[in-house]
Each structure stands twice: as C-alpha cells, then as structure tokens.
mmCIF file with all atom_site columns, C-alpha atoms in Angstrom:
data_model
loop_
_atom_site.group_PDB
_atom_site.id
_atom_site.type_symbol
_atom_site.label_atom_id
_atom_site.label_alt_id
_atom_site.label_comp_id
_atom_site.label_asym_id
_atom_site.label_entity_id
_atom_site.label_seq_id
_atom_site.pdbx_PDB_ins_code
_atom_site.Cartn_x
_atom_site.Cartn_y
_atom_site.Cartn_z
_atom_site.occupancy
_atom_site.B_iso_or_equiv
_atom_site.pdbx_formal_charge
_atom_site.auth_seq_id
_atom_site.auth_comp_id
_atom_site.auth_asym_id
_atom_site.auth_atom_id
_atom_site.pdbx_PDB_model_num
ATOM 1   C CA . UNK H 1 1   ? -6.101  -4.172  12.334  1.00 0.00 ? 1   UNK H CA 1
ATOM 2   C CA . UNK H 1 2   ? -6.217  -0.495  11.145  1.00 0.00 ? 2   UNK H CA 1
ATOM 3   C CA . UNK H 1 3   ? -3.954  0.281   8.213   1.00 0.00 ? 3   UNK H CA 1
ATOM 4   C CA . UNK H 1 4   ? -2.580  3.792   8.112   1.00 0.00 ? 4   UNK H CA 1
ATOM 5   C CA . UNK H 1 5   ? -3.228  6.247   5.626   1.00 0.00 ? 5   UNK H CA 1
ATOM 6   C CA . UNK H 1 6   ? 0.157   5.992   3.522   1.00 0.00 ? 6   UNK H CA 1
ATOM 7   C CA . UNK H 1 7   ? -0.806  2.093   2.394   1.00 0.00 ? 7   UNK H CA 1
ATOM 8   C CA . UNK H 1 8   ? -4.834  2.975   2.021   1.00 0.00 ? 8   UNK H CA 1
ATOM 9   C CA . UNK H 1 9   ? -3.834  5.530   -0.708  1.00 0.00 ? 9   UNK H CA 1
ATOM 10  C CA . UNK H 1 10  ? -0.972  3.322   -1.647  1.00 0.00 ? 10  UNK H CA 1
ATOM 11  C CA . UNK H 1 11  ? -3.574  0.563   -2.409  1.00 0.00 ? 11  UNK H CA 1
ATOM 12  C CA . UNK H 1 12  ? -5.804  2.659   -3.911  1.00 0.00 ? 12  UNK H CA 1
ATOM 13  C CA . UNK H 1 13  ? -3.213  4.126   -6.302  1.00 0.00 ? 13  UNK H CA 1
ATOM 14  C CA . UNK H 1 14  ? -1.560  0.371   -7.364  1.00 0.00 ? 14  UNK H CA 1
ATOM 15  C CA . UNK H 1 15  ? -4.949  -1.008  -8.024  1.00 0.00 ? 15  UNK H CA 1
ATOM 16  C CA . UNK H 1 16  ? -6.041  2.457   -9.985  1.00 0.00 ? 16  UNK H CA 1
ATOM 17  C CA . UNK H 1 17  ? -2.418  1.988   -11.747 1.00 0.00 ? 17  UNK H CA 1
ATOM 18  C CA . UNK H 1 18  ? -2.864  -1.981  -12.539 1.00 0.00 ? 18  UNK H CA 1
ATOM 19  C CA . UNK H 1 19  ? -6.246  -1.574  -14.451 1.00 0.00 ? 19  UNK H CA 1
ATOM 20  C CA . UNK H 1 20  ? -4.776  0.425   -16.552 1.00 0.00 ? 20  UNK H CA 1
ATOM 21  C CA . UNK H 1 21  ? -3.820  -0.837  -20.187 1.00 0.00 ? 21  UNK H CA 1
ATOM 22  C CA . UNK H 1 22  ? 0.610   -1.134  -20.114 1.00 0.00 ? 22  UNK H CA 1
ATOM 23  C CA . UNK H 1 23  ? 1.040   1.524   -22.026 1.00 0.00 ? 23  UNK H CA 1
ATOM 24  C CA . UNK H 1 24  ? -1.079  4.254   -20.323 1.00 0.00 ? 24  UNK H CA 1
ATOM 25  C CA . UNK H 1 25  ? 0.528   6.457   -17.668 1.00 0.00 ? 25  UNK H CA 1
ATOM 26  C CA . UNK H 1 26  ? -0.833  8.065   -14.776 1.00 0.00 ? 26  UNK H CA 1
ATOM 27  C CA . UNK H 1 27  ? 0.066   11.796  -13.990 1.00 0.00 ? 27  UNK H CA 1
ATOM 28  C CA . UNK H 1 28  ? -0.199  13.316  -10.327 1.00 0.00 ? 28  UNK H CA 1
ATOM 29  C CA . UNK H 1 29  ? -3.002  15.616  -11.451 1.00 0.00 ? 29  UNK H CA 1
ATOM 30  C CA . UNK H 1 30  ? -5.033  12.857  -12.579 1.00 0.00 ? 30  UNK H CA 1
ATOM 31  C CA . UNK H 1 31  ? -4.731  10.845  -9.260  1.00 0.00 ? 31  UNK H CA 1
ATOM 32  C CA . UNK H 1 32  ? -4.793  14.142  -7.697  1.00 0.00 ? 32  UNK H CA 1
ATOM 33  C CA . UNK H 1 33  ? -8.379  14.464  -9.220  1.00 0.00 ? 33  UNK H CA 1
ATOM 34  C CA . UNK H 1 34  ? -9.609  10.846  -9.262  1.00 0.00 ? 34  UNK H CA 1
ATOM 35  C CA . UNK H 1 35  ? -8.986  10.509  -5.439  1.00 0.00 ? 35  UNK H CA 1
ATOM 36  C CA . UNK H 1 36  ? -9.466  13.426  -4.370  1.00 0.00 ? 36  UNK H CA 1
ATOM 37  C CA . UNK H 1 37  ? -6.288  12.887  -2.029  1.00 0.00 ? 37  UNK H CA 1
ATOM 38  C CA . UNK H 1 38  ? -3.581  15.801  -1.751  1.00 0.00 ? 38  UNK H CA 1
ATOM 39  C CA . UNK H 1 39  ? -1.077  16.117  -4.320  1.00 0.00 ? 39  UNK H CA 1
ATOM 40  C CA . UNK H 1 40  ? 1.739   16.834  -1.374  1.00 0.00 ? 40  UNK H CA 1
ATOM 41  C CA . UNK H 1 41  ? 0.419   13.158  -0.066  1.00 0.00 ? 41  UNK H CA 1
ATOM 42  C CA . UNK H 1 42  ? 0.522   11.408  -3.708  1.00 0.00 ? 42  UNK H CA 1
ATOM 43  C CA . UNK H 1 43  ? 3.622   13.038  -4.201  1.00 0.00 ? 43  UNK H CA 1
ATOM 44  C CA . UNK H 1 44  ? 5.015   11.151  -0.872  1.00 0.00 ? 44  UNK H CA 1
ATOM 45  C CA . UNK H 1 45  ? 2.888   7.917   -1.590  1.00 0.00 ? 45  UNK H CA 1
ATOM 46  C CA . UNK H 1 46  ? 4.556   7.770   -5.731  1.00 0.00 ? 46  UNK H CA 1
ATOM 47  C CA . UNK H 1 47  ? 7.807   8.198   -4.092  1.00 0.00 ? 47  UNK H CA 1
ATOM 48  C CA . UNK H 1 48  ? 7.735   5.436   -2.032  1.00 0.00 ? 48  UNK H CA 1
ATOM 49  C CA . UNK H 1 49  ? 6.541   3.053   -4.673  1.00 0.00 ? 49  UNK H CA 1
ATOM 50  C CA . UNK H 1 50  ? 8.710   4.521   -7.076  1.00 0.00 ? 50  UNK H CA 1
ATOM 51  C CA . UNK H 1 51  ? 11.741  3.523   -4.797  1.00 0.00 ? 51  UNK H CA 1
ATOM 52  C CA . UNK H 1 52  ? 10.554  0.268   -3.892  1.00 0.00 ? 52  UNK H CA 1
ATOM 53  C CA . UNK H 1 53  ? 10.067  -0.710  -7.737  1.00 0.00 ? 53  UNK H CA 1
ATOM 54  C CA . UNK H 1 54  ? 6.471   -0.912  -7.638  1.00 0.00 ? 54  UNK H CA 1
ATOM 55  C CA . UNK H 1 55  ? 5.784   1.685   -10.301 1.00 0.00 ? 55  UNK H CA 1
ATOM 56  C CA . UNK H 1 56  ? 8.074   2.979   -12.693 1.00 0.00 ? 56  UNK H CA 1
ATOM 57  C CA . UNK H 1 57  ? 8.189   7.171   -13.036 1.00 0.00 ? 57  UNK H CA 1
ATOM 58  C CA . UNK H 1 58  ? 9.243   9.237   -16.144 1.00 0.00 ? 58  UNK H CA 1
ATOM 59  C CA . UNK H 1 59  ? 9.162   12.847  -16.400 1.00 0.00 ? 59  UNK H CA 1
ATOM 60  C CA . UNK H 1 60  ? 8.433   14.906  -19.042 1.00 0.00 ? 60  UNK H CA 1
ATOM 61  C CA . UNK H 1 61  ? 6.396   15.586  -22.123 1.00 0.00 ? 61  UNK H CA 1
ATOM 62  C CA . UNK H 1 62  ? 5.356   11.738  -22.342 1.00 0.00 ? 62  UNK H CA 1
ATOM 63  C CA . UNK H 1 63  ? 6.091   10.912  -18.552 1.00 0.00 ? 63  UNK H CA 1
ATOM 64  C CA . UNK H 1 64  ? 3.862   9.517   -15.853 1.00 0.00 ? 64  UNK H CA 1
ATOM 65  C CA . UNK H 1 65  ? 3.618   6.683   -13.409 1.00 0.00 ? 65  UNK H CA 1
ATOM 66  C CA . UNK H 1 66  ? 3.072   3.270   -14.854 1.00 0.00 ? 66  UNK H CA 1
ATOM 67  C CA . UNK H 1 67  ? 2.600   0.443   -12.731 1.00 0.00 ? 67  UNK H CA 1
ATOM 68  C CA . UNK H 1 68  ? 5.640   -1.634  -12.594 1.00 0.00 ? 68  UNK H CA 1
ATOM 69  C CA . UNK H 1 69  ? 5.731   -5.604  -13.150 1.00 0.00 ? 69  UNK H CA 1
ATOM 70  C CA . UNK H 1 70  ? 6.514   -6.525  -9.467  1.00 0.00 ? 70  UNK H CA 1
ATOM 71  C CA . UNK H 1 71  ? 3.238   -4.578  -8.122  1.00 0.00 ? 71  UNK H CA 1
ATOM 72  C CA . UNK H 1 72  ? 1.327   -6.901  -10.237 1.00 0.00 ? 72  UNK H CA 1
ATOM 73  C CA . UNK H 1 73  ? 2.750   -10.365 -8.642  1.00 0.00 ? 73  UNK H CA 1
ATOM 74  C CA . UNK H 1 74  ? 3.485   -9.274  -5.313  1.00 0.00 ? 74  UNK H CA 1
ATOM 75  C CA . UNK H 1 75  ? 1.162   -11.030 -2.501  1.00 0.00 ? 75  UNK H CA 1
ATOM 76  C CA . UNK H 1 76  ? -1.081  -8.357  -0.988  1.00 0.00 ? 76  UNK H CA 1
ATOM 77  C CA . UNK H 1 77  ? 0.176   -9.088  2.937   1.00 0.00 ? 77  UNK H CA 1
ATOM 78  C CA . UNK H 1 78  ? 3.381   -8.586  1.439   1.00 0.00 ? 78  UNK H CA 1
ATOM 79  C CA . UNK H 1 79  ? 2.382   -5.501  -0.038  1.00 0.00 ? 79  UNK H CA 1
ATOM 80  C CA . UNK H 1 80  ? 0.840   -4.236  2.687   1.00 0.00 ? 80  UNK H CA 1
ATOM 81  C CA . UNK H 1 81  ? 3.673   -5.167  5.445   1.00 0.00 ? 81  UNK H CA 1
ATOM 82  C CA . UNK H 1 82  ? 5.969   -2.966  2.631   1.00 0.00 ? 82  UNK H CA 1
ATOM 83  C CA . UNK H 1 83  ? 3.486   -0.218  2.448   1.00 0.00 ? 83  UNK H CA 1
ATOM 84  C CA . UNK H 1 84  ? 2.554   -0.062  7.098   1.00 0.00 ? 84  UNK H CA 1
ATOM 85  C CA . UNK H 1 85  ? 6.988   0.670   7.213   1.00 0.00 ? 85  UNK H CA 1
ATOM 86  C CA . UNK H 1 86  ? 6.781   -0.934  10.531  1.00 0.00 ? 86  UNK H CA 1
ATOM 87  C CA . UNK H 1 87  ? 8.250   -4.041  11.647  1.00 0.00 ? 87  UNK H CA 1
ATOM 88  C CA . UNK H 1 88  ? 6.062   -4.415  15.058  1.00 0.00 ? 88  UNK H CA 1
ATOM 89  C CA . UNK H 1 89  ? 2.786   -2.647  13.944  1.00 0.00 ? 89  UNK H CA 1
ATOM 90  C CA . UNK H 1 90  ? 0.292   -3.777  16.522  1.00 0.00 ? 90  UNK H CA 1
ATOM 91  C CA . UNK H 1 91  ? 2.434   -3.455  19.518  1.00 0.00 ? 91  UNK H CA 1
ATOM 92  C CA . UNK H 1 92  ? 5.347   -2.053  20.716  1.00 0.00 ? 92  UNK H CA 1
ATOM 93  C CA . UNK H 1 93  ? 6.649   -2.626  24.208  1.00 0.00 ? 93  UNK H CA 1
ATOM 94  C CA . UNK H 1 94  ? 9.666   -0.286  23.886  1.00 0.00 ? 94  UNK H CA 1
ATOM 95  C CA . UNK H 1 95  ? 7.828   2.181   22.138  1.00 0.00 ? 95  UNK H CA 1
ATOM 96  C CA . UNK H 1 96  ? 6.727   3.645   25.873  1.00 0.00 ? 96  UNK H CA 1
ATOM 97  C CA . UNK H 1 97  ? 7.889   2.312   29.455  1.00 0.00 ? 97  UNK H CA 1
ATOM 98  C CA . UNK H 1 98  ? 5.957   -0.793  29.487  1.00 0.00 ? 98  UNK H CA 1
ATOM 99  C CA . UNK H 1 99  ? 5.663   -1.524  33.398  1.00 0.00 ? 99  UNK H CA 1
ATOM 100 C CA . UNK H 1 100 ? 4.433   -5.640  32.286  1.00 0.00 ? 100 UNK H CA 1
ATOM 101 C CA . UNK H 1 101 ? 7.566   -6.343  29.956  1.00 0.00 ? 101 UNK H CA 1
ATOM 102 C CA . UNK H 1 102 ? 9.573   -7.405  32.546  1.00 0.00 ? 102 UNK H CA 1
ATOM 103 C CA . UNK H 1 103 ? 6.837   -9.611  33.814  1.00 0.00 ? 103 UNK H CA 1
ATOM 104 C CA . UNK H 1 104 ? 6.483   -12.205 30.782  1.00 0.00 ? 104 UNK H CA 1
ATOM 105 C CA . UNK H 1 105 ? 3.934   -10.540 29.722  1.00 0.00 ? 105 UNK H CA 1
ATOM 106 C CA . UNK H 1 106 ? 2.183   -12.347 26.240  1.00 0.00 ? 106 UNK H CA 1
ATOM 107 C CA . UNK H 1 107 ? 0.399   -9.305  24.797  1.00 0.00 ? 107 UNK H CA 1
ATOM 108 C CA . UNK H 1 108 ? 2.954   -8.780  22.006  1.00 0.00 ? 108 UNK H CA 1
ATOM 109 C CA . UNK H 1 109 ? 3.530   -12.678 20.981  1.00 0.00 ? 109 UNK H CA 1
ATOM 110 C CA . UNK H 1 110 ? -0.585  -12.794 20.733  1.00 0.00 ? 110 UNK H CA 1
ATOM 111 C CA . UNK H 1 111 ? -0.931  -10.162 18.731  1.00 0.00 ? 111 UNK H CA 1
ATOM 112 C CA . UNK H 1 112 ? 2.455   -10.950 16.214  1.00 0.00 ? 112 UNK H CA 1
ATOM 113 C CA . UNK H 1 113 ? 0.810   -14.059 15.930  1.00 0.00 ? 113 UNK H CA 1
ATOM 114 C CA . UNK H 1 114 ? -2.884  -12.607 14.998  1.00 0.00 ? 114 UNK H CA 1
ATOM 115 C CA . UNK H 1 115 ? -0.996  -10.104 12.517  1.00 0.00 ? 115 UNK H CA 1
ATOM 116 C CA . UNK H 1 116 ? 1.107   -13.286 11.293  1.00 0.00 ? 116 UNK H CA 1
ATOM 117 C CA . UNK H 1 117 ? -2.466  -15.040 10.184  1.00 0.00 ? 117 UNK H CA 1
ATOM 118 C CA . UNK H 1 118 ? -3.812  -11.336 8.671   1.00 0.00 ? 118 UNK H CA 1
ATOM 119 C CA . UNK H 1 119 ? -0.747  -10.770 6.363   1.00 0.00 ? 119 UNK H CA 1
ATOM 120 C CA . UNK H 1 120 ? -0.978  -14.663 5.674   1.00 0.00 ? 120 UNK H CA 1
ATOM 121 C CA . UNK H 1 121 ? -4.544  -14.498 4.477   1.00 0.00 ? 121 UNK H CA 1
ATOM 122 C CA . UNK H 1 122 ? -3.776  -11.215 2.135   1.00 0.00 ? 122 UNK H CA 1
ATOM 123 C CA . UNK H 1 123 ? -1.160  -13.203 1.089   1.00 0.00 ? 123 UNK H CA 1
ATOM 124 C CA . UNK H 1 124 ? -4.052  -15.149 -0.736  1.00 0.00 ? 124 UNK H CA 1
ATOM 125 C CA . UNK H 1 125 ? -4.415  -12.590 -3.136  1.00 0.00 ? 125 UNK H CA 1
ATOM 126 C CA . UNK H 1 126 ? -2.790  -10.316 -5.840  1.00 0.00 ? 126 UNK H CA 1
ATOM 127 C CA . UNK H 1 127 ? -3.476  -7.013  -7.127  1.00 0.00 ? 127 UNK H CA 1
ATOM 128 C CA . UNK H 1 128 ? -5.352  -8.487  -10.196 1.00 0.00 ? 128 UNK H CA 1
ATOM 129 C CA . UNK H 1 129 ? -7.967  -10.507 -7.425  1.00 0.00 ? 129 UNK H CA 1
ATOM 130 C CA . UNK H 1 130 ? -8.838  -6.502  -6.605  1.00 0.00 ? 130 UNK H CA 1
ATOM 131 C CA . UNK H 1 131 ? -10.036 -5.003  -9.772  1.00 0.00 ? 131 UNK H CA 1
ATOM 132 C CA . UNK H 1 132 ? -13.753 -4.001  -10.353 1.00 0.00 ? 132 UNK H CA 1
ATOM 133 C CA . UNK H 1 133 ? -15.726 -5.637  -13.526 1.00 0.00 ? 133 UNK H CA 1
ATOM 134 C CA . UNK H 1 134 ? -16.956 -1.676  -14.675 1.00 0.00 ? 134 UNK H CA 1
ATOM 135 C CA . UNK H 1 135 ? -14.112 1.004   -13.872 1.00 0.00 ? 135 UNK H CA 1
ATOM 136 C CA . UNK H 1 136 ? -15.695 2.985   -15.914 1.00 0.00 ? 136 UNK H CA 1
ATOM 137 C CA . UNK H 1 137 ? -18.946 3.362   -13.259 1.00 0.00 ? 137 UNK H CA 1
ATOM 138 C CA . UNK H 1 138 ? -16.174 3.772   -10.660 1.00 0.00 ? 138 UNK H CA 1
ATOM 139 C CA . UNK H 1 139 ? -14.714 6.732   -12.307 1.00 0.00 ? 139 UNK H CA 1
#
C-alpha cells in the first residue's frame, strides 16, 4: 500500500503537532522550516485538518496551529482512511473501462479485503504510540 503525499505530510505534521506541550502553537513557517515541505502544500495539508477538527487554527499575534483533542484519540487506520480522501484506494474498476468487470472478476474484493486488514492493524495504534523518546535529536 503506497500512501499519497497529502497523508505522509499530514502524519508528519499531527505527530510534530502532538509532541508538543498544549499550550505551544505551531506556525506555517516553522513547519515550513522543520520539514522542509512547501508552504503552498502545508497550507493545503493545515486546511484539511483544520476542517476535519484535527487541529485547531488561530490567527494573529498569538495564533498558530495546535493539535486538537480528537487527533490525539483517533485510531491511526482511521486517520489515515480520513487523510488518502478516497473511498476505493487500491482499485477502481470504474475509474477506466475495465474489460473483466463484467466477468466476476475478484481483483477489487481481494484487495478491499487486504486494505480492510491494513487500516485494521493501524487501527492498533494512536498518535501517542508514534512519538520519538529524544525530539530534540530529531530536530
């Protein structure tokens, strides 16, 4: 399974985010600078969490991005089916003229059931099983 781009900086921002002590923000510039990612692609990536309540934005003087309290108990296959936006991400059959679909073909059932048992194992975990003992090596 491959994981697009969008959730791989997604990921990387929440679990920045969630080590983080509660009170201490984030700003674009910083992640910007930390990850070395775009700041048109942050900007995108902050949206999307921001609007699916899984970090809280304020603007201004004391703004920043926070991680919000439903990043931090959300399962990680959870997470990450949020984050890939795609309700049959392995395969599609009506994505192109598929010349088997009419011919029971079992391509798509095998692999819904194979990315069943991947977001079910992530679903093992939460943000907090992710974090590093020394940020501070890290960064």
């Amino acid at each position: 399974m491959k994981l697009n781009h969008f959730t791989d900086f997604s990921m990387r921002v929440l679990m920045y985010l969630n080590q983080k002590e509660d009170d201490q923000r984030s700003s674009l510039d910083e992640l910007t600078a930390t990850f070395k990612i775009s700041r048109n692609h942050l900007i995108k990536v902050v949206q999307f969490l921001a609007k699916n309540e899984l970090v809280e934005t304020k603007r201004g003087k004391n703004g920043g991005i926070v991680i919000a309290m439903k990043a931090q108990v959300i399962l990680i296959g959870n997470l990450i089916h949020l984050l890939e936006q795609d309700e049959t991400p392995v395969v599609n059959c009506d994505a192109k003229p598929c010349i088997f679909k009419s011919h029971n073909c079992k391509l798509k059932s095998v692999f819904t059931d194979a990315y069943s048992a991947f977001i079910s194992s992530l679903n093992q975990y939460k943000l907090s099983d992710l974090e590093f003992t020394n940020w501070s090596s890290i960064f």
